[in-house]
mmCIF file of C-alpha atoms in Angstrom:
data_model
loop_
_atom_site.group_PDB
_atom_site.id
_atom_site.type_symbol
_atom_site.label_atom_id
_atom_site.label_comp_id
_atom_site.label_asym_id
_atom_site.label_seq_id
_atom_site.Cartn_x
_atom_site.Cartn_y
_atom_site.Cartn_z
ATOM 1 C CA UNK A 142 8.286 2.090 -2.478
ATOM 2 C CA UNK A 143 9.312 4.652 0.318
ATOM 3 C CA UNK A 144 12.641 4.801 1.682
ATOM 4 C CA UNK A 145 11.817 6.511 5.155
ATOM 5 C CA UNK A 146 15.226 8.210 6.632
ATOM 6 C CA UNK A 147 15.450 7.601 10.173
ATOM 7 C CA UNK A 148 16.135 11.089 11.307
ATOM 8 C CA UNK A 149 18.976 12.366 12.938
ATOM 9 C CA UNK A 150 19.417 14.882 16.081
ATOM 10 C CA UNK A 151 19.033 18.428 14.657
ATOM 11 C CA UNK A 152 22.423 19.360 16.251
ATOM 12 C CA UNK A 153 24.161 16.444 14.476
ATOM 13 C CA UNK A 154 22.546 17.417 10.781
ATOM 14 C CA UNK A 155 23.895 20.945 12.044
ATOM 15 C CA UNK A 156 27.389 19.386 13.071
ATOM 16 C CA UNK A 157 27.601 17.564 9.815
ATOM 17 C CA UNK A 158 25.989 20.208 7.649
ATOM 18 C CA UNK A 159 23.871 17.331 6.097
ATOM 19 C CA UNK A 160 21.706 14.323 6.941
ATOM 20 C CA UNK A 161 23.341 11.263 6.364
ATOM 21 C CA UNK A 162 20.281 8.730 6.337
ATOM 22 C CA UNK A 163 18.644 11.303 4.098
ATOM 23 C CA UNK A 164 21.278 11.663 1.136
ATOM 24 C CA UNK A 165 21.683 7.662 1.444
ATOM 25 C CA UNK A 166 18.015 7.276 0.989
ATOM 26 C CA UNK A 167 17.681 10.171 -2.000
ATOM 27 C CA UNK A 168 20.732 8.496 -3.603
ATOM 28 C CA UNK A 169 18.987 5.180 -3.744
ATOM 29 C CA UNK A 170 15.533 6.423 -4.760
ATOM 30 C CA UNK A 171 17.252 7.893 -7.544
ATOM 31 C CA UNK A 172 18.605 4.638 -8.652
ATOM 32 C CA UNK A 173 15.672 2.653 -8.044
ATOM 33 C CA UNK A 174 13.876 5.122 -9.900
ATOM 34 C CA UNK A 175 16.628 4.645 -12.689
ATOM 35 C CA UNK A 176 15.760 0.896 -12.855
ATOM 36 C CA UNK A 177 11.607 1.808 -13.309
ATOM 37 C CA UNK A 178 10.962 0.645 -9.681
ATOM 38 C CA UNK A 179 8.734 3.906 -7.908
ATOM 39 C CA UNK A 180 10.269 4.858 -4.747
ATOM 40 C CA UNK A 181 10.081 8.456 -2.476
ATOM 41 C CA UNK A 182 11.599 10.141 0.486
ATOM 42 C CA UNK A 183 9.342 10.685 2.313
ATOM 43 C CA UNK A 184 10.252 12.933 5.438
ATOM 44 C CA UNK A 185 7.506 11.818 7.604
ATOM 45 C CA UNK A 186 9.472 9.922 11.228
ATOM 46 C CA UNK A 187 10.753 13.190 13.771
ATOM 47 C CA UNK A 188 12.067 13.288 16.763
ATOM 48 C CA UNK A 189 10.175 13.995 19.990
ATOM 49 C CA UNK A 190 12.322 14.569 22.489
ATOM 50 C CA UNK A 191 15.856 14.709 22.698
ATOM 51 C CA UNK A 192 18.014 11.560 23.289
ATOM 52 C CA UNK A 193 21.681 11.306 24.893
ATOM 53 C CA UNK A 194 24.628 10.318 22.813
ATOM 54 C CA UNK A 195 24.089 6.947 21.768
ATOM 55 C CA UNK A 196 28.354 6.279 21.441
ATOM 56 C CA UNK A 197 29.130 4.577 24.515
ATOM 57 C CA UNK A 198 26.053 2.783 25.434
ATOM 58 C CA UNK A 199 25.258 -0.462 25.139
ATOM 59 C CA UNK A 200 22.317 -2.170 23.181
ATOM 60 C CA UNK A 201 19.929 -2.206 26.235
ATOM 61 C CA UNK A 202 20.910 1.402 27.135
ATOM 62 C CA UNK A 203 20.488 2.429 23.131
ATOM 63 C CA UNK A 204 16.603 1.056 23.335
ATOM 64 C CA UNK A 205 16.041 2.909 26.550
ATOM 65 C CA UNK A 206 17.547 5.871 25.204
ATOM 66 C CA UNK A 207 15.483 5.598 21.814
ATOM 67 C CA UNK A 208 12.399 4.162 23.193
ATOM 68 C CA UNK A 209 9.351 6.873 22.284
ATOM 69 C CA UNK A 210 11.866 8.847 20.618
ATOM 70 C CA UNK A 211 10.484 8.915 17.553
ATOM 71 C CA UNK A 212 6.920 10.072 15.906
ATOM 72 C CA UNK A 213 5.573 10.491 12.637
ATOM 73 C CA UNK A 214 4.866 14.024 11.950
ATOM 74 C CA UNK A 215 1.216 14.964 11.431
ATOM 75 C CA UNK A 216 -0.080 13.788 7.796
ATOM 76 C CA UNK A 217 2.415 11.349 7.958
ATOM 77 C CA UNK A 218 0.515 8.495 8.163
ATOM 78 C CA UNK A 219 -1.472 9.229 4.731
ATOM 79 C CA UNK A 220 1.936 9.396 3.173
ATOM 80 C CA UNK A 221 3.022 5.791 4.749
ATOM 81 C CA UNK A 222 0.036 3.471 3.933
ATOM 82 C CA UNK A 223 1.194 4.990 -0.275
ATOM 83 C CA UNK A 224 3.627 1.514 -0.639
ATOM 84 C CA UNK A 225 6.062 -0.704 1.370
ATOM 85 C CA UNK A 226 8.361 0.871 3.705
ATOM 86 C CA UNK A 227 11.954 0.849 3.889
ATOM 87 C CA UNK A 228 13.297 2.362 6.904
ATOM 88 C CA UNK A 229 17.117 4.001 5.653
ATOM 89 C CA UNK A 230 19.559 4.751 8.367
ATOM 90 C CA UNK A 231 23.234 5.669 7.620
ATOM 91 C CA UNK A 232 24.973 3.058 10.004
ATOM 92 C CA UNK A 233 23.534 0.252 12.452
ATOM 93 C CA UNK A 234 24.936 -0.902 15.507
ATOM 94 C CA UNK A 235 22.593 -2.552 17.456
ATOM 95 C CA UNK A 236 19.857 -1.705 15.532
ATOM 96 C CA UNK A 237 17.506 0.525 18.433
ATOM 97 C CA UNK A 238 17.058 3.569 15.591
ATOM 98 C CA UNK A 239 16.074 1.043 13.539
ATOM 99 C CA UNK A 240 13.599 -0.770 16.155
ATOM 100 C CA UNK A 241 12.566 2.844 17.344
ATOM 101 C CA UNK A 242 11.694 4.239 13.781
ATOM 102 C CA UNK A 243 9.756 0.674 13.342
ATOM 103 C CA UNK A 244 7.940 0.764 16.015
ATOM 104 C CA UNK A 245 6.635 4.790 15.116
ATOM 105 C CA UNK A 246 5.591 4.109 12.293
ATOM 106 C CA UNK A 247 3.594 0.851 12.592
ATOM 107 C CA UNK A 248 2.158 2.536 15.831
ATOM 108 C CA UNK A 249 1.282 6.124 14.139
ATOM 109 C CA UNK A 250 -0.860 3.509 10.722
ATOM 110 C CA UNK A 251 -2.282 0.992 13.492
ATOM 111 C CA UNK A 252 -4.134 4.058 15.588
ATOM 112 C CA UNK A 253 -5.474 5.679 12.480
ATOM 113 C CA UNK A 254 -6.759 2.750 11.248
ATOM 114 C CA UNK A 255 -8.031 2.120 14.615
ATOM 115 C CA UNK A 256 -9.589 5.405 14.599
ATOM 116 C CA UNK A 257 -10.872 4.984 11.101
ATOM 117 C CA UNK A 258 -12.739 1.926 12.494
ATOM 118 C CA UNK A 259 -13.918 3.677 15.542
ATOM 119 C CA UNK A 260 -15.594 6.280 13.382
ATOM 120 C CA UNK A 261 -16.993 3.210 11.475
ATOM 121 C CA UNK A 262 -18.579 1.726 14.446
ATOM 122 C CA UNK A 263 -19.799 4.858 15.932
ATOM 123 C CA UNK A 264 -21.645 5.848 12.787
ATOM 124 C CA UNK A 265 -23.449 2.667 12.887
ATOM 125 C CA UNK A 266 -21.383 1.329 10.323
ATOM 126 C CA UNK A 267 -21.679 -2.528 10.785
ATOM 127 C CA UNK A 268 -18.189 -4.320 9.544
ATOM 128 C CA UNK A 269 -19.406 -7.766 9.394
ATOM 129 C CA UNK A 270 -18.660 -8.790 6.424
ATOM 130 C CA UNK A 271 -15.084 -7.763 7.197
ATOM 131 C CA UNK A 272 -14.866 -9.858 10.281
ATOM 132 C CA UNK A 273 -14.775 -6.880 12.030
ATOM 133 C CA UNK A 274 -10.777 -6.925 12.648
ATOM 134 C CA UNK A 275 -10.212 -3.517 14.184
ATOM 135 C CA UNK A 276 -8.456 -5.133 16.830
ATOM 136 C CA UNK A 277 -7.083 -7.922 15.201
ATOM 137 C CA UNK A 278 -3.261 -8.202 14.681
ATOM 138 C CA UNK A 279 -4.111 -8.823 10.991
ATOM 139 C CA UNK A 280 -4.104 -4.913 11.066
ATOM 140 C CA UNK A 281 -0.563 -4.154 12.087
ATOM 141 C CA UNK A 282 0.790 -6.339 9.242
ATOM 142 C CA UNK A 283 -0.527 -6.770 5.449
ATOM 143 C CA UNK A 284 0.080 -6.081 1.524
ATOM 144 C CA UNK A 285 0.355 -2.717 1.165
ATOM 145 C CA UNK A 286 1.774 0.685 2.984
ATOM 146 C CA UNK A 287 3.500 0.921 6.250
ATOM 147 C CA UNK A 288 2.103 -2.194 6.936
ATOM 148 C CA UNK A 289 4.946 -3.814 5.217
ATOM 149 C CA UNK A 290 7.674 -2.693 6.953
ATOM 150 C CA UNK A 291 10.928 -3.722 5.831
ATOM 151 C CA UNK A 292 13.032 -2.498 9.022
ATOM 152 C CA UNK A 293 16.768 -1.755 7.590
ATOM 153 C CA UNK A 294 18.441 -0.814 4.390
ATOM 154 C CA UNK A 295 21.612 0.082 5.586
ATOM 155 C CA UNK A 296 24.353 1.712 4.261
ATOM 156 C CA UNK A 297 27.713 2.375 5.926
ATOM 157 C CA UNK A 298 29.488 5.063 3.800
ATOM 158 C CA UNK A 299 31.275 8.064 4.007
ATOM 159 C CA UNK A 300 29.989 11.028 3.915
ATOM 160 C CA UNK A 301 32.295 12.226 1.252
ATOM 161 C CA UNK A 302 30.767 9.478 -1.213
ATOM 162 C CA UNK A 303 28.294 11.791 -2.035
ATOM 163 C CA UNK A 304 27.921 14.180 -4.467
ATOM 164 C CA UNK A 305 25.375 17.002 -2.575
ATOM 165 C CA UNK A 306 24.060 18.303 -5.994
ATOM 166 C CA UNK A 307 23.418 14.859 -7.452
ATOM 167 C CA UNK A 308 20.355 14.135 -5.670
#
C-alpha cells in the first residue's frame, strides 16, 4: 500500500517547521507496517504553481484555486502503479486537495500507460488479443497501483500529537 501525502505549500511546511500530511502518513505506515500490512510514503504529488489561501473560500472557489495545482514529480508514476493508493491529507474541508491530488495522479498513470501503448502501436505491436483498450476507461481504473485510488484517509490532529523522532 502507499499512503501518498498531499503536499503542502512550501511556505506553510516552512511556517509550521513540518509537513502535516507527511508525519500523519509516516505515522500510519509505521503502524500498518506493525500489523504485517506493506505500506510506503511515497513523496511523488508536488505542487506546480502556487495557489491562494484556501481559508476563506468556498468549495467552488477551493476547486478553482486547486484545479492543475498539483503534478506528480518525474518517476513518479513508476512508484504509483507499485500498490493501491491512499491519498493522506492532514484535514478536509471540502475535499478539493483531495479531488486535486486524485485527479494528478490518475492523470500522470493514465498518459504513461497511454504512451506505453502508443509505443506499442507504433512499433507494430498488434494488441488484439488485449482488446486493444488504450483508450478504454477500463485503463483509468483496475486491480493494482494508482489505479486504485482510494481518495482520503484523513486525519484531523494536532500537530503536537506527534512525536518528530518516532517516525
Amino acid at each position: 500500500m502507499l499512503l501518498v501525502p498531499v503536499p503542502s505549500a512550501r511556505r506553510a511546511v516552512r511556517a509550521r517547521g513540518h509537513d502535516p500530511a507527511r508525519r500523519i502518513a509516516l505515522a500510519a505506515a509505521a503502524g500498518l507496517r506493525r500489523t504485517g500490512t506493506p505500506a510506503r510514503v511515497p513523496a511523488v504529488l508536488r505542487q506546480r504553481r502556487a495557489v491562494a489561501d484556501q481559508s476563506g473560500l468556498d468549495s467552488r472557489q477551493r476547486l478553482a484555486n486547486l484545479a492543475g495545482a498539483l503534478e506528480v514529480a518525474p518517476g513518479g508514476v513508476r512508484l504509483l502503479r507499485a500498490g493501491p493508493v491512499v491519498l493522506v491529507d492532514d484535514l478536509m474541508t471540502t475535499g478539493a486537495s483531495l479531488t486535486e491530488a486524485a485527479r494528478a495522479v490518475r492523470s500522470a498513470v493514465y498518459l504513461a500507460r497511454a504512451r506505453e501503448g502508443m509505443g506499442l502501436r507504433n512499433s507494430g505491436t498488434r494488441r488484439e488479443e488485449e482488446g486493444n483498450r488504450m483508450y478504454d476507461a477500463s485503463e483509468m481504473t483496475g486491480t493494482n497501483g494508482a489505479d486504485e485510488v482510494i481518495c482520503a484517509a484523513v486525519v484531523a490532529s494536532s500537530p503536537d500529537s506527534f512525536e518528530i523522532g518516532r517516525n
